[in-house]
Short mmCIF file of N, CA and C in Angstrom, two decimals:
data_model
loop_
_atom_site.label_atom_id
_atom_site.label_comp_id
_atom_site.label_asym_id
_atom_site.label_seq_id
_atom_site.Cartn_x
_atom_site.Cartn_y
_atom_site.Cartn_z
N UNK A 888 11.13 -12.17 -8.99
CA UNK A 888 11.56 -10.94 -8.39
C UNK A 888 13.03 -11.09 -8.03
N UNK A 889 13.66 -10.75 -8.82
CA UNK A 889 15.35 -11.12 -8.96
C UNK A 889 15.97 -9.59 -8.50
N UNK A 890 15.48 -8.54 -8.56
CA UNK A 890 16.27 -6.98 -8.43
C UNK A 890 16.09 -7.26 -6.95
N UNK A 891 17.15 -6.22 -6.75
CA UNK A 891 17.04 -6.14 -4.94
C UNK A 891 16.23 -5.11 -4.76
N UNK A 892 15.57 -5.35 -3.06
CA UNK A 892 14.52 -4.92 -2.42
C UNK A 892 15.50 -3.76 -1.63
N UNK A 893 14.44 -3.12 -1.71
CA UNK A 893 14.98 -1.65 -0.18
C UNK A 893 14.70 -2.38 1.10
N UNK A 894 15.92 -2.24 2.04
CA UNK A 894 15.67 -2.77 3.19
C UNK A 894 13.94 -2.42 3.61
N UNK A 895 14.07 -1.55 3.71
CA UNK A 895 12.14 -1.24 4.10
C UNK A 895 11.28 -1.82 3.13
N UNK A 896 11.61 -2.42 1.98
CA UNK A 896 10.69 -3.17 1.11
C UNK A 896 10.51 -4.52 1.79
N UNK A 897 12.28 -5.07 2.08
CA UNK A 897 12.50 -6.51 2.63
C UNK A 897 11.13 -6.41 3.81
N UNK A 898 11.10 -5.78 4.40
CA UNK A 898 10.07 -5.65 5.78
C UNK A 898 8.48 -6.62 5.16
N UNK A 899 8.64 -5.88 3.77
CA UNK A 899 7.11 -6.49 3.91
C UNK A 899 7.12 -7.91 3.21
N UNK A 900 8.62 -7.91 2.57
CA UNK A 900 8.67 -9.71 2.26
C UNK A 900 8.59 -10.53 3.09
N UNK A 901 9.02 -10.32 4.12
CA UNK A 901 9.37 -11.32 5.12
C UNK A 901 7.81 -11.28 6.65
N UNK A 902 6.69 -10.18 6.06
CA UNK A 902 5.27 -10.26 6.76
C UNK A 902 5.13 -11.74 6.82
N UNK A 903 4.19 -11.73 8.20
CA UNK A 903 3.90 -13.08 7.65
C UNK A 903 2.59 -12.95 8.22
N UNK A 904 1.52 -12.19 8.81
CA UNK A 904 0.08 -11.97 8.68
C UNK A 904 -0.11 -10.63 7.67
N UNK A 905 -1.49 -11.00 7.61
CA UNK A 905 -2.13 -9.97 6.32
C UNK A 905 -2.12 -8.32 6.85
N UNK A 906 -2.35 -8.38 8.44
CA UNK A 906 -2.44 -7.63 9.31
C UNK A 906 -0.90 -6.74 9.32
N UNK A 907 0.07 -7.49 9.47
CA UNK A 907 1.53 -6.93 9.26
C UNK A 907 1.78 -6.42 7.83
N UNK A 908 1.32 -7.11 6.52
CA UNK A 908 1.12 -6.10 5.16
C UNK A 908 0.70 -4.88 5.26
N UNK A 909 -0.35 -4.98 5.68
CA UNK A 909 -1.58 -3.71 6.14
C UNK A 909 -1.04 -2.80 6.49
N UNK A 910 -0.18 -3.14 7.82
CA UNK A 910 0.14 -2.16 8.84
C UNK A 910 1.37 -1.16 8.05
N UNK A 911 1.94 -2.09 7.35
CA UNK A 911 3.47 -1.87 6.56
C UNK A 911 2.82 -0.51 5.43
N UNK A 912 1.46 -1.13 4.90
CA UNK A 912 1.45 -0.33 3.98
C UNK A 912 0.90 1.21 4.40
N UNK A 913 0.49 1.19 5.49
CA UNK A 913 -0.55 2.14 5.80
C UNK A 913 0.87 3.30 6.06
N UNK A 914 1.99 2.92 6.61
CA UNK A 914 2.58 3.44 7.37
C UNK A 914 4.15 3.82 6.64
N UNK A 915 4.68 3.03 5.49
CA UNK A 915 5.54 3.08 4.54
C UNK A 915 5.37 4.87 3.93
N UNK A 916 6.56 4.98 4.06
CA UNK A 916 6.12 6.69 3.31
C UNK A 916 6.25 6.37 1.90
N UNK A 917 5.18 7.53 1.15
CA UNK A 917 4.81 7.20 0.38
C UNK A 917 6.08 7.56 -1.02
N UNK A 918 7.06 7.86 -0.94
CA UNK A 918 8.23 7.96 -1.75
C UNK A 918 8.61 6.21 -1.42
N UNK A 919 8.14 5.39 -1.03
CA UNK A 919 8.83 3.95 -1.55
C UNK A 919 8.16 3.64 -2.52
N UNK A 920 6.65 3.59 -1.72
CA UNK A 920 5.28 3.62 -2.38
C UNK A 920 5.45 3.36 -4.14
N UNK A 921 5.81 5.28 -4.08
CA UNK A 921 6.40 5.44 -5.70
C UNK A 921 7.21 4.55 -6.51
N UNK A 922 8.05 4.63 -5.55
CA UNK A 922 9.44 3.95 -6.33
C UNK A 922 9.74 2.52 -6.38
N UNK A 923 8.88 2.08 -5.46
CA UNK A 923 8.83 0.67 -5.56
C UNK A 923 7.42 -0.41 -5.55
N UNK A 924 6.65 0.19 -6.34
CA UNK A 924 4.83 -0.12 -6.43
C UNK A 924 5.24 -1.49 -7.00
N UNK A 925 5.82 -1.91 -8.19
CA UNK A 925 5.59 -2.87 -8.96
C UNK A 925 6.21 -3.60 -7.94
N UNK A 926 7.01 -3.75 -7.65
CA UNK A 926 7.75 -4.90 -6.52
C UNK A 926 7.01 -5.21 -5.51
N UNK A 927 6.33 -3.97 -4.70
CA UNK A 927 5.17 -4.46 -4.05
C UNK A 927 4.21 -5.13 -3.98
N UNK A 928 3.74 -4.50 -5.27
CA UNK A 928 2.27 -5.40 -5.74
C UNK A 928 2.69 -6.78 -6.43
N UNK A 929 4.19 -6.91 -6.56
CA UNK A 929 4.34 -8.34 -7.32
C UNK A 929 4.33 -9.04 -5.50
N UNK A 930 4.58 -8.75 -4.13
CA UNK A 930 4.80 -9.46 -3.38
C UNK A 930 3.44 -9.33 -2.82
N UNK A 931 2.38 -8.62 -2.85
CA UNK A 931 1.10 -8.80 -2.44
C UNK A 931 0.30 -9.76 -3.03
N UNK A 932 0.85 -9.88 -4.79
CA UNK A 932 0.16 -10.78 -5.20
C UNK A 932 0.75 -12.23 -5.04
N UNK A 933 2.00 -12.32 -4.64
CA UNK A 933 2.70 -13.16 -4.11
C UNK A 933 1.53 -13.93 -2.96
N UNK A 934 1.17 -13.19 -2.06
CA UNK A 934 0.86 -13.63 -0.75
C UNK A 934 -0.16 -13.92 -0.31
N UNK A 935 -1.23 -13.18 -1.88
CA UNK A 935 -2.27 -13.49 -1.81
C UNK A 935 -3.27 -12.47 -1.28
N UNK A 936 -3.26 -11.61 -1.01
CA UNK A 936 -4.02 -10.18 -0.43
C UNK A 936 -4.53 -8.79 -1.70
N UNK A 937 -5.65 -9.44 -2.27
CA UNK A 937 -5.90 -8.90 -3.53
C UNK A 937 -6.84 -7.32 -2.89
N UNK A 938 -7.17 -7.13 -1.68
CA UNK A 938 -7.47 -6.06 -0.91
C UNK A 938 -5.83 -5.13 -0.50
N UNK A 939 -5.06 -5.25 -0.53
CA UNK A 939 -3.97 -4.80 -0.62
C UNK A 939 -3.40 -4.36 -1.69
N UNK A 940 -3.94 -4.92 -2.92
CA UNK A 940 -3.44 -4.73 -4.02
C UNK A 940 -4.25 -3.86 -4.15
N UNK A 941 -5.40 -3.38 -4.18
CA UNK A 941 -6.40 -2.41 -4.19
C UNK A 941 -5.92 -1.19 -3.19
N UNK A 942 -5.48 -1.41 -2.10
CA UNK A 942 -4.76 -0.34 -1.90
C UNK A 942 -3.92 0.47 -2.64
N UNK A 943 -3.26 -0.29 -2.55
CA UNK A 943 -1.48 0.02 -3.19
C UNK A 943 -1.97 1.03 -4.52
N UNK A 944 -3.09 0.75 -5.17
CA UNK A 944 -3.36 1.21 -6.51
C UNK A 944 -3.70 2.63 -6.23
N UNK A 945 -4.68 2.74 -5.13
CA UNK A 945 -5.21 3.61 -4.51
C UNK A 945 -4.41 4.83 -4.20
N UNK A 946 -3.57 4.41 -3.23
CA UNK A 946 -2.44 4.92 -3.07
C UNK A 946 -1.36 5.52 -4.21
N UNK A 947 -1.16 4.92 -5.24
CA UNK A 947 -0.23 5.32 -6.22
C UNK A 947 -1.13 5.96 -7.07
N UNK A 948 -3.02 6.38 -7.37
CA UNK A 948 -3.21 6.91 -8.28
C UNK A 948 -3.25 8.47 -7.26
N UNK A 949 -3.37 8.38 -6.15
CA UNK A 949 -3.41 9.71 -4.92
C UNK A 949 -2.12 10.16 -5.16
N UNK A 950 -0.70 9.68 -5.27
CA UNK A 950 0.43 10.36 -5.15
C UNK A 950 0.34 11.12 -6.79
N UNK A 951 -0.26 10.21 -7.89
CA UNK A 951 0.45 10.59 -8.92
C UNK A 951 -1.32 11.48 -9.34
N UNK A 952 -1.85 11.83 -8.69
CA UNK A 952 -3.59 12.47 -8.98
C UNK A 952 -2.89 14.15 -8.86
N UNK A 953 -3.52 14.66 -9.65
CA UNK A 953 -3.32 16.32 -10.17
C UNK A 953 -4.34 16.83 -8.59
N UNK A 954 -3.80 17.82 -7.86
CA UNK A 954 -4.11 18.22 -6.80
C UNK A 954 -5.10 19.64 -6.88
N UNK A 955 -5.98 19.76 -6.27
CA UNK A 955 -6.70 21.10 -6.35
C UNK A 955 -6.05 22.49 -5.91
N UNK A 956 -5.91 23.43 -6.17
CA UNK A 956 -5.75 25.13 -6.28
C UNK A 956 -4.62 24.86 -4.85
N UNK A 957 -5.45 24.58 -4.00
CA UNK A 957 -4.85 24.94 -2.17
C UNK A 957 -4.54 23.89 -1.99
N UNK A 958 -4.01 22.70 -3.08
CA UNK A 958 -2.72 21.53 -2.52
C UNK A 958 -3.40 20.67 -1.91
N UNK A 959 -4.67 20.36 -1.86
CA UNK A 959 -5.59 19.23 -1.67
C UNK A 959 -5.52 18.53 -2.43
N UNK A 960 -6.03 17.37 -2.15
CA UNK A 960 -6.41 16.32 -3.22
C UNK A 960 -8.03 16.33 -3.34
N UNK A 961 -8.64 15.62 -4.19
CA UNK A 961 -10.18 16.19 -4.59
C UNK A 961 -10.89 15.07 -3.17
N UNK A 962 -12.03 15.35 -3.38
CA UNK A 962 -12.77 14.56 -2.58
C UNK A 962 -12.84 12.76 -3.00
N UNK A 963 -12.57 12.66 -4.40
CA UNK A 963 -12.77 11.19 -4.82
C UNK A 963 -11.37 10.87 -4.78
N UNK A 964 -10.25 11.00 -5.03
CA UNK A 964 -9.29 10.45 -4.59
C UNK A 964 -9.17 10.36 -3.22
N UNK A 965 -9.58 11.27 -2.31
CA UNK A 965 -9.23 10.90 -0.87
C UNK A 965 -9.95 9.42 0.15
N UNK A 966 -11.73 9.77 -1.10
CA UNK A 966 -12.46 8.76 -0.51
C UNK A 966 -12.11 7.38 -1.47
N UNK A 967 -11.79 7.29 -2.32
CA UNK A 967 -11.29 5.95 -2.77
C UNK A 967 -10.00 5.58 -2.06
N UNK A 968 -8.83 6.60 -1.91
CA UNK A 968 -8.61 5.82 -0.63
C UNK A 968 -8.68 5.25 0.63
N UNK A 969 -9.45 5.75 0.94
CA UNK A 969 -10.25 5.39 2.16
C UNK A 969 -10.84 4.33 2.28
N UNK A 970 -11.99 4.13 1.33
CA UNK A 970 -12.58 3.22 0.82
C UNK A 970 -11.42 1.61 0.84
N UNK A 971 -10.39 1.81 0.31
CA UNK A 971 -9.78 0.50 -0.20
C UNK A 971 -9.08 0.42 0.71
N UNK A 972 -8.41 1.24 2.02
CA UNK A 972 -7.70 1.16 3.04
C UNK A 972 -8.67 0.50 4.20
N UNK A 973 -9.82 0.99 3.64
CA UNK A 973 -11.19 0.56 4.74
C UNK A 973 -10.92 -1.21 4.91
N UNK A 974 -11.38 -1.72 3.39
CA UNK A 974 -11.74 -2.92 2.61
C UNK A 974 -10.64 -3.94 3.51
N UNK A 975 -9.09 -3.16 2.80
CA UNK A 975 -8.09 -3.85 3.38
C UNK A 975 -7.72 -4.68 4.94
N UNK A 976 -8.50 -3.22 5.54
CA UNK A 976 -8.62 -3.68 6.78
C UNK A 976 -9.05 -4.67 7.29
N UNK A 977 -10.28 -4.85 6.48
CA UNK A 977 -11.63 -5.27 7.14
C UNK A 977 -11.08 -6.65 6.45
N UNK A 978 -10.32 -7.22 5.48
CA UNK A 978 -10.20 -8.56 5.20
C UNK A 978 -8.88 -8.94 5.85
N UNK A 979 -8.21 -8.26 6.72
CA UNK A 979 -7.02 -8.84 7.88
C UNK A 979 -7.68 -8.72 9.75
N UNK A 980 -8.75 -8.45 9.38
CA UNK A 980 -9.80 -8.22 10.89
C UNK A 980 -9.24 -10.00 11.28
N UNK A 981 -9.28 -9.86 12.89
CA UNK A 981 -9.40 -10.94 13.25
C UNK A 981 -7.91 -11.38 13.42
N UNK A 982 -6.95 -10.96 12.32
CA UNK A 982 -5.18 -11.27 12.69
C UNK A 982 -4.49 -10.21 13.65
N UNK A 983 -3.73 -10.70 14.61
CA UNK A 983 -2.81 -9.66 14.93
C UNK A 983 -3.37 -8.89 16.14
N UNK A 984 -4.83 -9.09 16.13
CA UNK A 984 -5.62 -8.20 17.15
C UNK A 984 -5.56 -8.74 18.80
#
């Protein structure tokens, strides 16, 4: 990972519980999300948080998912994210708390 990071990317290089990834990702607006997924997921897989990486995916198929009539998103994109934001959680339980 040789390109430079967005200062708000640097944030999640320099995490150092799974709990601080988590928190980063839940809360990162999702225009970095976009623009900087591969760099992300190269530092999640860096760190070892393969429930994060399941996010992140989650997350980037919701931004880039075709939206219903009234600007919703469908019921299965909302609950797969959910689902993997759930997961994520539940394997940094116990840090940070």
């Amino acid at each position: 990972m040789t390109s430079k990071l967005l200062p708000i990317t640097e944030e999640l290089r320099d995490a150092v519980t799974r709990r601080q990834r988590a928190e980063w990702l839940c809360t990162v607006p999702e225009g970095v999300i976009l623009r900087e997924h591969l760099k992300i997921r190269a530092l999640l897989k860096r760190d070892g948080f393969p429930e994060a990486e399941e996010y992140l995916s989650a997350l980037v198929a919701k931004i880039n998912a075709r939206r219903l009539a009234d600007g919703r998103h469908t019921q299965t994109v909302k609950l797969t994210e959910e689902a993997a934001r759930g997961a994520m959680m539940d394997a940094c339980r116990g840090e940070g708390e």
